[in-house]
CSV table of C-alpha atoms and ligand atoms in Angstrom, one decimal:
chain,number,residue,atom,x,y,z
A,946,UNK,CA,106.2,179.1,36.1
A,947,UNK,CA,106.4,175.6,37.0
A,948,UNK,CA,104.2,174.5,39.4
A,949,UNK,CA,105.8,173.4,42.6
A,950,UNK,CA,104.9,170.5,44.7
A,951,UNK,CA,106.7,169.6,47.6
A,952,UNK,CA,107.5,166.0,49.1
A,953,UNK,CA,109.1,167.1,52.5
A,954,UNK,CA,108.2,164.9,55.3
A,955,UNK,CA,108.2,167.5,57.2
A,956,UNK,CA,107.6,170.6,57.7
A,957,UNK,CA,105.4,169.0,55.0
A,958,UNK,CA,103.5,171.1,52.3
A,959,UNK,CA,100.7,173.0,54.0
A,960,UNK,CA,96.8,173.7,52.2
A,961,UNK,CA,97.6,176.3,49.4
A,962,UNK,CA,94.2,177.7,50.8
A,963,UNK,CA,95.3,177.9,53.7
A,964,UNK,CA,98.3,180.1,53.1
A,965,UNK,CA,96.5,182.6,51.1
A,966,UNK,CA,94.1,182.7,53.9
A,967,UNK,CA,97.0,183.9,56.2
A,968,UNK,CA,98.8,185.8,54.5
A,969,UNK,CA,95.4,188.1,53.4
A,970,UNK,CA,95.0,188.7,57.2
A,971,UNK,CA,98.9,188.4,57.9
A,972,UNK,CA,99.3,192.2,59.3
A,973,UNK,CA,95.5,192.5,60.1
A,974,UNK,CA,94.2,189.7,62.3
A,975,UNK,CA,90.5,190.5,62.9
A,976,UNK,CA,90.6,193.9,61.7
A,977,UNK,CA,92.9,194.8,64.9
A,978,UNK,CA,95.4,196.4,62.6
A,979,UNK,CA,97.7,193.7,63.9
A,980,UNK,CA,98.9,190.0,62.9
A,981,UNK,CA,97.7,187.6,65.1
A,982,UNK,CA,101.1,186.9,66.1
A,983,UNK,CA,102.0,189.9,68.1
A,984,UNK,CA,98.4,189.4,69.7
A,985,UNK,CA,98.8,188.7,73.8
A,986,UNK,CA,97.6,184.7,74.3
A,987,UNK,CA,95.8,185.8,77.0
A,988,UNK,CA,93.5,188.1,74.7
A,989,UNK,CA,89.6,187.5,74.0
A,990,UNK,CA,90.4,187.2,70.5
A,991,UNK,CA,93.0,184.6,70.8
A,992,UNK,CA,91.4,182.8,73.3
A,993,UNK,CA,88.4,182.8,71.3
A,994,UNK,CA,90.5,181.3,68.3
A,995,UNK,CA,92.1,178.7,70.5
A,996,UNK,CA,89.0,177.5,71.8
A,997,UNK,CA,88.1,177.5,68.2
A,998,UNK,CA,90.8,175.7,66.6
A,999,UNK,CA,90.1,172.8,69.5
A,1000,UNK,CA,86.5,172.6,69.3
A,1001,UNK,CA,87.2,171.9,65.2
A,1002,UNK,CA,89.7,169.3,65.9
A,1003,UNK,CA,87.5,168.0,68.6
A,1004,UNK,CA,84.4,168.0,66.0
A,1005,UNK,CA,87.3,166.4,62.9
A,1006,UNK,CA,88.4,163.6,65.3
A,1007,UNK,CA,85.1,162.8,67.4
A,1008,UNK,CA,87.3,163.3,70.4
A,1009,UNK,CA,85.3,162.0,73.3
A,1010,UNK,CA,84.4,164.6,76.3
A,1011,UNK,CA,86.5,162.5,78.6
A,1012,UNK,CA,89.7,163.2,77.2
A,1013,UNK,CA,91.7,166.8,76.8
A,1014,UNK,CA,93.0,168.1,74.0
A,1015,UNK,CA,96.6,170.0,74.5
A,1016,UNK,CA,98.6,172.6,72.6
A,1017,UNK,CA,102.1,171.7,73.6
A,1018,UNK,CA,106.0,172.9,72.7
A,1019,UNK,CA,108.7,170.3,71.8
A,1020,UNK,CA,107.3,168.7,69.0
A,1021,UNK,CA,107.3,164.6,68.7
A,1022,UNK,CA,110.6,164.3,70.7
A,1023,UNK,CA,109.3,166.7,73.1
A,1024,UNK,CA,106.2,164.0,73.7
A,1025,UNK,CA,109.0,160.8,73.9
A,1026,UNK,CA,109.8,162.6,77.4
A,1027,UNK,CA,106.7,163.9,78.2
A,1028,UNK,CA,104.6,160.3,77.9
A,1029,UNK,CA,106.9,158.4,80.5
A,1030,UNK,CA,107.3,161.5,83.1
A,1031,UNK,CA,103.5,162.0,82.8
A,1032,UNK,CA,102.0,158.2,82.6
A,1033,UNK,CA,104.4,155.5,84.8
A,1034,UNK,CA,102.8,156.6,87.7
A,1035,UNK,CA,104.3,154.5,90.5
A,1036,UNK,CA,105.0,151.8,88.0
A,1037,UNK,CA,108.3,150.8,86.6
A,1038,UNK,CA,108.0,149.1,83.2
A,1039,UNK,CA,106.3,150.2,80.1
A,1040,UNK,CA,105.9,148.0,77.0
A,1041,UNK,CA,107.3,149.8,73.6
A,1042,UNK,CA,106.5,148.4,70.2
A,1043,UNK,CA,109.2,148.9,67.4
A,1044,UNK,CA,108.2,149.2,63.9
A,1045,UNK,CA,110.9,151.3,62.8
A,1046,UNK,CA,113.2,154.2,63.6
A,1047,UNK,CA,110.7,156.6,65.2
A,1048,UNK,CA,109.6,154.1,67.8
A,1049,UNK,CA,113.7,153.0,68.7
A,1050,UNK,CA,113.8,157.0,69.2
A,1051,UNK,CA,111.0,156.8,71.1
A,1052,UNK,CA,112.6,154.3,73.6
A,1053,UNK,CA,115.4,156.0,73.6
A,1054,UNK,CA,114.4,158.3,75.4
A,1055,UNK,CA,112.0,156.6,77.5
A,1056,UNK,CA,114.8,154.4,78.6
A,1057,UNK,CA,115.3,157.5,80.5
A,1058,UNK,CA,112.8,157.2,82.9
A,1059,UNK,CA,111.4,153.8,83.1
A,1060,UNK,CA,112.6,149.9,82.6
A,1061,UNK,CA,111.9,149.7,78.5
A,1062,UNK,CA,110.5,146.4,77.4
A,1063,UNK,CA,110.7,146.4,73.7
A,1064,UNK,CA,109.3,144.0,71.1
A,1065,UNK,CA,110.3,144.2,67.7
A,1066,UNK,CA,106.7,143.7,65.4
A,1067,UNK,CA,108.9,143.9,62.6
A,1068,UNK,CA,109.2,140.7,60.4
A,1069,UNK,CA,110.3,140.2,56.4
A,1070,UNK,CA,107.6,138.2,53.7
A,1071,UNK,CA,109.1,135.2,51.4
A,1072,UNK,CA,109.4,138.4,48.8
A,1073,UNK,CA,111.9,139.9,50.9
A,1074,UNK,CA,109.7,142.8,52.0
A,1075,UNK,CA,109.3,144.6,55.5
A,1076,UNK,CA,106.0,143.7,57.2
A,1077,UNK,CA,104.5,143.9,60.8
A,1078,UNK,CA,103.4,140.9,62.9
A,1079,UNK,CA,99.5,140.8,62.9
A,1080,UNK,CA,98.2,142.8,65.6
A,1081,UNK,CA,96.3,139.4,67.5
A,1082,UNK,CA,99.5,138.3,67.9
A,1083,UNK,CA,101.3,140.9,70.2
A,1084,UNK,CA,102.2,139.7,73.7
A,1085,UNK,CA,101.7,143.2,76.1
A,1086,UNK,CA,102.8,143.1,79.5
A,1087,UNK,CA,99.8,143.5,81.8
A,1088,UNK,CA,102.2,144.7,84.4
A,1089,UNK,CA,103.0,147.8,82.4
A,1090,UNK,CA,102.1,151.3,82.1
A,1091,UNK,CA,101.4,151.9,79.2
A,1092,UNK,CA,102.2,150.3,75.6
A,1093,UNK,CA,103.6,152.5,73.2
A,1094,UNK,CA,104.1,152.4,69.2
A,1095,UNK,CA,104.0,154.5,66.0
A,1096,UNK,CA,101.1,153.8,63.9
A,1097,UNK,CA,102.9,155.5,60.6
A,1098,UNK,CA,106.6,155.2,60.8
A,1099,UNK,CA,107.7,158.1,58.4
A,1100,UNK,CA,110.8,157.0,57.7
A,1101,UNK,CA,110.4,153.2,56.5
A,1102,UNK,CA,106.9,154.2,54.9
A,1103,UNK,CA,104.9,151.7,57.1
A,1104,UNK,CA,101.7,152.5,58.7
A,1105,UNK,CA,99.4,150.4,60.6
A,1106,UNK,CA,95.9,150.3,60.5
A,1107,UNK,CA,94.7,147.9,62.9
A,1108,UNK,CA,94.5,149.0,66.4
A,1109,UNK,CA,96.5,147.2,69.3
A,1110,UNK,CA,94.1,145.6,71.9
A,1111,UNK,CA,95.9,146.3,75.0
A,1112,UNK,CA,93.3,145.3,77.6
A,1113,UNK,CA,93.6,147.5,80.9
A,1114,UNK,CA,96.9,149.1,79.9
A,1115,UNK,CA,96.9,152.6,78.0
A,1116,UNK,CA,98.0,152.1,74.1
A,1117,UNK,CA,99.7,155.8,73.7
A,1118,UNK,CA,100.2,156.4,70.3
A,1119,UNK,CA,102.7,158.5,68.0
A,1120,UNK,CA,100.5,159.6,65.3
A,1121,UNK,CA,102.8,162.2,63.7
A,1122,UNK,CA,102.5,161.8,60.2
A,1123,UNK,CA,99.2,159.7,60.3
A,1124,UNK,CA,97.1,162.0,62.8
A,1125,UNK,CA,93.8,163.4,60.5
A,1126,UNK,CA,94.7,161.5,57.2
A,1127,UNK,CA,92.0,159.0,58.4
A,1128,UNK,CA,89.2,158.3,60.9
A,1129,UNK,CA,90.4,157.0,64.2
A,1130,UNK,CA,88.5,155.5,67.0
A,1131,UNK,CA,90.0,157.8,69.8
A,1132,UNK,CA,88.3,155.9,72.4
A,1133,UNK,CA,90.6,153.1,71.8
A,1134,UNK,CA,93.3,154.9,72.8
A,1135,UNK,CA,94.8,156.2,76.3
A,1136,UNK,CA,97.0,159.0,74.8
A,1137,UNK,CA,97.7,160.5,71.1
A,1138,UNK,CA,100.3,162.5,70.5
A,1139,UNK,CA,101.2,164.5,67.0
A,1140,UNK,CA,104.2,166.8,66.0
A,1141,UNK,CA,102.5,169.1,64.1
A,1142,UNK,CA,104.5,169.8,60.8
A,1143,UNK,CA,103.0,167.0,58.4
A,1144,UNK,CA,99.3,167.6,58.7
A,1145,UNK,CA,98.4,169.5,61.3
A,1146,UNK,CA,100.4,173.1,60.4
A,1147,UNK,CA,104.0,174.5,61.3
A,1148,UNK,CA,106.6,172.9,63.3
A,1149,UNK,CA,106.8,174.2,66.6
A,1150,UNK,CA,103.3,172.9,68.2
A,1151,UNK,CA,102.5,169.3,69.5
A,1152,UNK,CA,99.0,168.0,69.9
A,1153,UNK,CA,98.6,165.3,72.5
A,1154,UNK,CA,94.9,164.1,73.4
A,1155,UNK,CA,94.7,162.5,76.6
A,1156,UNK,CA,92.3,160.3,78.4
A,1157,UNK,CA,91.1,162.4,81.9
A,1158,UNK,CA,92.4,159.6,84.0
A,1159,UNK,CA,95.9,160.0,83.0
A,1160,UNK,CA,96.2,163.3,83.7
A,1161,UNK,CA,97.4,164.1,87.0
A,1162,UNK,CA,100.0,161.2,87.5
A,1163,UNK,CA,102.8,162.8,86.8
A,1164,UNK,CA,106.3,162.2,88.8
A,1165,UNK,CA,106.9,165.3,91.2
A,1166,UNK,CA,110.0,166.0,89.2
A,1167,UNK,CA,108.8,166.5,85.8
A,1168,UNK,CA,109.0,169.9,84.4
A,1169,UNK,CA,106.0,171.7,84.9
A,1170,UNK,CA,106.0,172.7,81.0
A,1171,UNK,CA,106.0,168.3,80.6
A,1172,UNK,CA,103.2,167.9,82.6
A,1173,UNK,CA,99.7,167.4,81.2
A,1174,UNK,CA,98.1,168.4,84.9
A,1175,UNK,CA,99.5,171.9,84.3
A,1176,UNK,CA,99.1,172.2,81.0
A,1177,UNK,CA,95.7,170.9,81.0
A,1178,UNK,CA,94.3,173.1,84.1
A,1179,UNK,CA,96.0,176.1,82.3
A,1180,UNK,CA,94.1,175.4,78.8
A,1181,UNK,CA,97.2,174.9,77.1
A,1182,UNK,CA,98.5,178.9,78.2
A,1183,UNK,CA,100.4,177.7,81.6
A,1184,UNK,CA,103.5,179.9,79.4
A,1185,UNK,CA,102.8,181.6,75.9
A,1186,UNK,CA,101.9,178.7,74.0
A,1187,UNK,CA,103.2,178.6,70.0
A,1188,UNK,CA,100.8,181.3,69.0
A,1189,UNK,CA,101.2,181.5,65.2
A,1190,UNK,CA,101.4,177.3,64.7
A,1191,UNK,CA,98.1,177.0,66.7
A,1192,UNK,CA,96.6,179.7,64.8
A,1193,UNK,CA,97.7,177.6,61.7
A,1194,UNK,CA,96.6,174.8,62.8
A,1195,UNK,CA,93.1,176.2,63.4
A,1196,UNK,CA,93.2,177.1,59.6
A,1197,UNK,CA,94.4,173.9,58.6
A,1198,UNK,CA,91.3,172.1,60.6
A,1199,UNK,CA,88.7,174.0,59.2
A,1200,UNK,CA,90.3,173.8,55.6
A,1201,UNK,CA,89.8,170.0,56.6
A,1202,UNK,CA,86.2,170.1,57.5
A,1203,UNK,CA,85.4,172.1,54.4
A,1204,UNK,CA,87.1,169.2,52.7
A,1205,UNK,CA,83.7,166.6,54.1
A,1206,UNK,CA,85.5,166.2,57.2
A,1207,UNK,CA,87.9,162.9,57.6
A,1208,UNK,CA,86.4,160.3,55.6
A,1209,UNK,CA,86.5,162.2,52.7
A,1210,UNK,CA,90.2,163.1,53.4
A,1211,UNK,CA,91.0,159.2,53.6
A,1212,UNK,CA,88.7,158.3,50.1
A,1213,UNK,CA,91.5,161.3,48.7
A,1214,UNK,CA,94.6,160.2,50.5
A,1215,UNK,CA,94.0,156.2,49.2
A,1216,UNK,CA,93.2,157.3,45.5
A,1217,UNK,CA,96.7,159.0,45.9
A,1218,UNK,CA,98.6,156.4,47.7
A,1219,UNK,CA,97.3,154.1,45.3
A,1220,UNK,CA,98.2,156.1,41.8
A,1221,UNK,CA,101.9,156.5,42.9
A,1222,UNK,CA,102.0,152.4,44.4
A,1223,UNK,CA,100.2,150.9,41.5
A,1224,UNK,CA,102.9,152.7,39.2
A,1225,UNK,CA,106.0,151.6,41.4
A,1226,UNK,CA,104.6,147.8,41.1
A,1227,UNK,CA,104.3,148.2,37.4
A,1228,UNK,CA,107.5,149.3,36.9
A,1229,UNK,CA,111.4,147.8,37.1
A,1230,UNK,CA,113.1,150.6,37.5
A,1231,UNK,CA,111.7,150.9,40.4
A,1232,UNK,CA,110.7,149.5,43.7
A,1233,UNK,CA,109.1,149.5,46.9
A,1234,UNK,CA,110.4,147.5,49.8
A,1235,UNK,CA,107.5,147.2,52.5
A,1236,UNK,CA,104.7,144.4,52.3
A,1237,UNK,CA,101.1,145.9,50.5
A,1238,UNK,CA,99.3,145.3,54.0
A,1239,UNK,CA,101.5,147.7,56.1
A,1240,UNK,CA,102.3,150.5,53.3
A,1241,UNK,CA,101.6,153.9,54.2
A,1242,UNK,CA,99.6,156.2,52.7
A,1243,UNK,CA,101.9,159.3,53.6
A,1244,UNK,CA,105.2,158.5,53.6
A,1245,UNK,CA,106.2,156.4,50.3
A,1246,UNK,CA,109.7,155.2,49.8
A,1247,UNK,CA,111.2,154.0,46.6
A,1248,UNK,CA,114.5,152.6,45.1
A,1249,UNK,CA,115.7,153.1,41.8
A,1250,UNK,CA,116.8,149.7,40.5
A,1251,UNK,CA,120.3,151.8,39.5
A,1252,UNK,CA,121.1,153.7,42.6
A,1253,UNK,CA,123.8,155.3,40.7
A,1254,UNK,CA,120.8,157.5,39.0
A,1255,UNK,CA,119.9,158.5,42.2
A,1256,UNK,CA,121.7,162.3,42.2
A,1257,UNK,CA,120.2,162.7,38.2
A,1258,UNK,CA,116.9,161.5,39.6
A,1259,UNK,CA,116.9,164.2,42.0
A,1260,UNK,CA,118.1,166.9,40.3
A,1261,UNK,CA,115.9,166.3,37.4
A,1262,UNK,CA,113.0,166.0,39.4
A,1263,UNK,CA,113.8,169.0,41.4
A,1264,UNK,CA,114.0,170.8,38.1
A,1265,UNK,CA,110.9,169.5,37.6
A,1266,UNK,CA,109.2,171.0,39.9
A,1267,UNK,CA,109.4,168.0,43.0
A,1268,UNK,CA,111.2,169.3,45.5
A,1269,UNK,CA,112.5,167.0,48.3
A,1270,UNK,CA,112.4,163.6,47.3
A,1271,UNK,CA,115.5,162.3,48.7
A,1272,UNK,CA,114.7,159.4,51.5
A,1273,UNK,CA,115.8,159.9,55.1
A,1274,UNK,CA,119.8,159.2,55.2
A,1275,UNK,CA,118.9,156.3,57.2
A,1276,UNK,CA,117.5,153.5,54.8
A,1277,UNK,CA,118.4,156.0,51.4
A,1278,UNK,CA,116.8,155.5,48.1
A,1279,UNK,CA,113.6,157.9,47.7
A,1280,UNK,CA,110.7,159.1,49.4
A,1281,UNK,CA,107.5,161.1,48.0
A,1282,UNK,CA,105.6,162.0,51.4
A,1283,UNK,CA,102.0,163.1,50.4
A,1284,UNK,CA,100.2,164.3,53.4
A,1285,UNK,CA,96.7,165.8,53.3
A,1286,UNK,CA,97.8,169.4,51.3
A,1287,UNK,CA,99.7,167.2,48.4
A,1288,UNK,CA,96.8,167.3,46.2
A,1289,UNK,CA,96.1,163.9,43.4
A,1290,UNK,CA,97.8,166.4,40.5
A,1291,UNK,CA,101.4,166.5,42.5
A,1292,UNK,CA,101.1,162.9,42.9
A,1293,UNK,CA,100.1,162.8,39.0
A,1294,UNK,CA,103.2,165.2,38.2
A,1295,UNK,CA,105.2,162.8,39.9
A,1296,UNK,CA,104.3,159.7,38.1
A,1297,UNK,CA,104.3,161.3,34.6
A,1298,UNK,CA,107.7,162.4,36.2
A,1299,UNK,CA,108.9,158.9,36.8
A,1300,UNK,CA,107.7,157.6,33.7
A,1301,UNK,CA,109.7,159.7,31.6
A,1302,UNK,CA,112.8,159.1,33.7
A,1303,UNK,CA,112.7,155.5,33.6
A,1304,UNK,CA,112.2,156.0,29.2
A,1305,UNK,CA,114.8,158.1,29.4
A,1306,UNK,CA,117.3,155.8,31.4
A,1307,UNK,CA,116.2,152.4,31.2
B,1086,PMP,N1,107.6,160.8,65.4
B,1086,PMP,C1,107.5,160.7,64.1
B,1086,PMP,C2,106.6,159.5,63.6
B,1086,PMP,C3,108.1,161.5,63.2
B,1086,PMP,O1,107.9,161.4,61.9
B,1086,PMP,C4,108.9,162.6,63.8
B,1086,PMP,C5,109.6,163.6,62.9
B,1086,PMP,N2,109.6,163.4,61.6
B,1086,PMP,C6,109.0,162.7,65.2
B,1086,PMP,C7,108.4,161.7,66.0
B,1086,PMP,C8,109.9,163.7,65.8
B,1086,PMP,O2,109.2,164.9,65.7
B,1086,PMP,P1,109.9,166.3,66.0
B,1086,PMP,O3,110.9,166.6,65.0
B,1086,PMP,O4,108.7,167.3,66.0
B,1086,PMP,O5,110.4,166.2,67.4
């Protein structure tokens, strides 16, 4: 058979490793005859696994003592809410940074709950290509909450790897689809928040990793399930927590420290990045549309220079093996998103892939 290899942006392709791993001790968790999902949360053996699964991401991330690690519901949208409830405090005003569509969503719904001052980073190069003002040069309110913005924006394929200096004021960041592809300097940060299905494990689960001194802010009103106080004094179990997804994810860490840990990850995920980009450039049939200093390493779009071989693209591609290439509805074209678990040989089967399309219809 074929060997499949899947460019969903999420739920993303998960560590084949991984999945063996769980579905070996699917019915039999721990030799308690049982899967681990119809284990009580409240269990020593869960609890022992959650504790687990933390301390690993805690050891993968060098998370500093003073900040708390939660397992949360409601995925990234669940956090848009959850970050303004929990962190205006008595303020007003929070400063959002838009680099693309998951930041507007962002303020969307943050527009909710607090006066929204937005500044678009976005900017276009001579070339014609999307690009990001230079970090130095964004102006943040020293009046506001917090500033938010999206370090990887998995729609548009931009990710940015300089980190906002935002003085006093929190910088909460949406690292869905860039959390644990690199080192990060959590330190810098006031509040991280991840969706898990890219590279963290199944939909379903949330991580957010939260500075001590931002806990306990929250407007009376917020849902207790929202709020970081309760969810933080509960260890993560103030209601049954995603059992299975956290379990997963506790896989999917220590499949990642096996790996060397992060740095390693980050030498793999560049060699990738770089194979499929360094074909795209060569090539014109086909082309990628975001500026070489702000191009993500896990989301990568691409346009075929005859859009009108889009649908053959896809299907031959999908009958090649590549599954879900087509790019969000919302900017079109292609997209090949190669998270941690897309190992250098999909990303090879892809470009041999491409190559022999564009022969074929050139
Ligand atoms: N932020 C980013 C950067 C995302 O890519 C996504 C989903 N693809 C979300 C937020 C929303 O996540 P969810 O579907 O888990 O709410």
């Amino acid at each position: 058979m074929t060997k499949i290899f899947n460019f969903c942006a999420g739920p993303a392709m998960l560590p084949e490793a991984v999945m063996h791993k769980a579905q070996n001790e699917f019915c039999n968790w721990q030799g308690m005859g049982i899967s681990v999902m119809e284990v009580s949360h409240r269990s020593p053996e869960y609890i022992d696994m959650a504790q687990q699964a933390e301390q690993d991401l805690r050891d993968l991330m060098e998370i500093p003592d003073n900040y708390k690690v939660l397992f949360c519901h409601g995925g990234g949208r669940g956090q848009f809410a959850a970050v303004p409830l929990n962190l205006l405090d008595d303020k007003l005003d929070a400063d959002y940074l838009l680099t693309g569509q998951w930041s507007k969503s962002a303020v969307v719904e943050a527009k909710k709950h607090a006066r929204i001052a937005e500044t678009n980073i976005m900017t276009e190069t001579a070339d014609g290509k999307i690009s990001v003002q230079a970090c130095a040069d964004w102006q943040v309110n020293a009046g506001a909450a917090y500033v938010h913005y999206c370090p990887n924006e998995t729609i548009e394929g931009i990710e940015l790897f300089d980190i906002p200096e935002t003085g006093v004021v929190p910088l909460v960041a949406d690292m869905s689809s860039t959390i644990l592809s690199r080192p990060v300097d959590v330190s810098k940060f006031g509040l991280i928040y991840a969706g898990a299905q890219k590279n963290i494990g199944p939909s379903g689960l949330s991580i957010v990793i939260v500075r001590d001194d931002l806990i306990g802010k929250a407007r009376q009103a917020i849902p207790s399930i929202l709020d970081y106080k309760v969810q933080a004094d509960a260890d993560s179990m103030y209601n049954t927590p995603p059992t299975y997804a956290w379990y997963l994810a506790g896989l999917v860490f220590k499949w990642l420290k096996e790996q060397g840990g992060l740095a390693e990850v980050e030498k793999k995920n560049i060699a990738k990045a770089a194979l499929l980009y360094n074909f795209i450039d060569n090539s014109s049939f086909y082309a990628n549309y975001v500026d070489k200093s702000v191009r993500s390493r896990m989301n990568i779009p691409f346009t075929l220079e005859n859009d009108s071989l889009n649908e053959t693209f896809l299907k031959e591609s999908k009958a090649a093996g590549l599954l879900t290439l087509k790019g969000h509805k919302l900017v079109g074209g292609m997209r090949a998103s190669i998270y941690n678990a897309m190992p250098i040989e999909g990303v090879q089967a892809l470009v041999d892939f491409m190559s022999a399309f564009e022969k074929k219809y050139a």
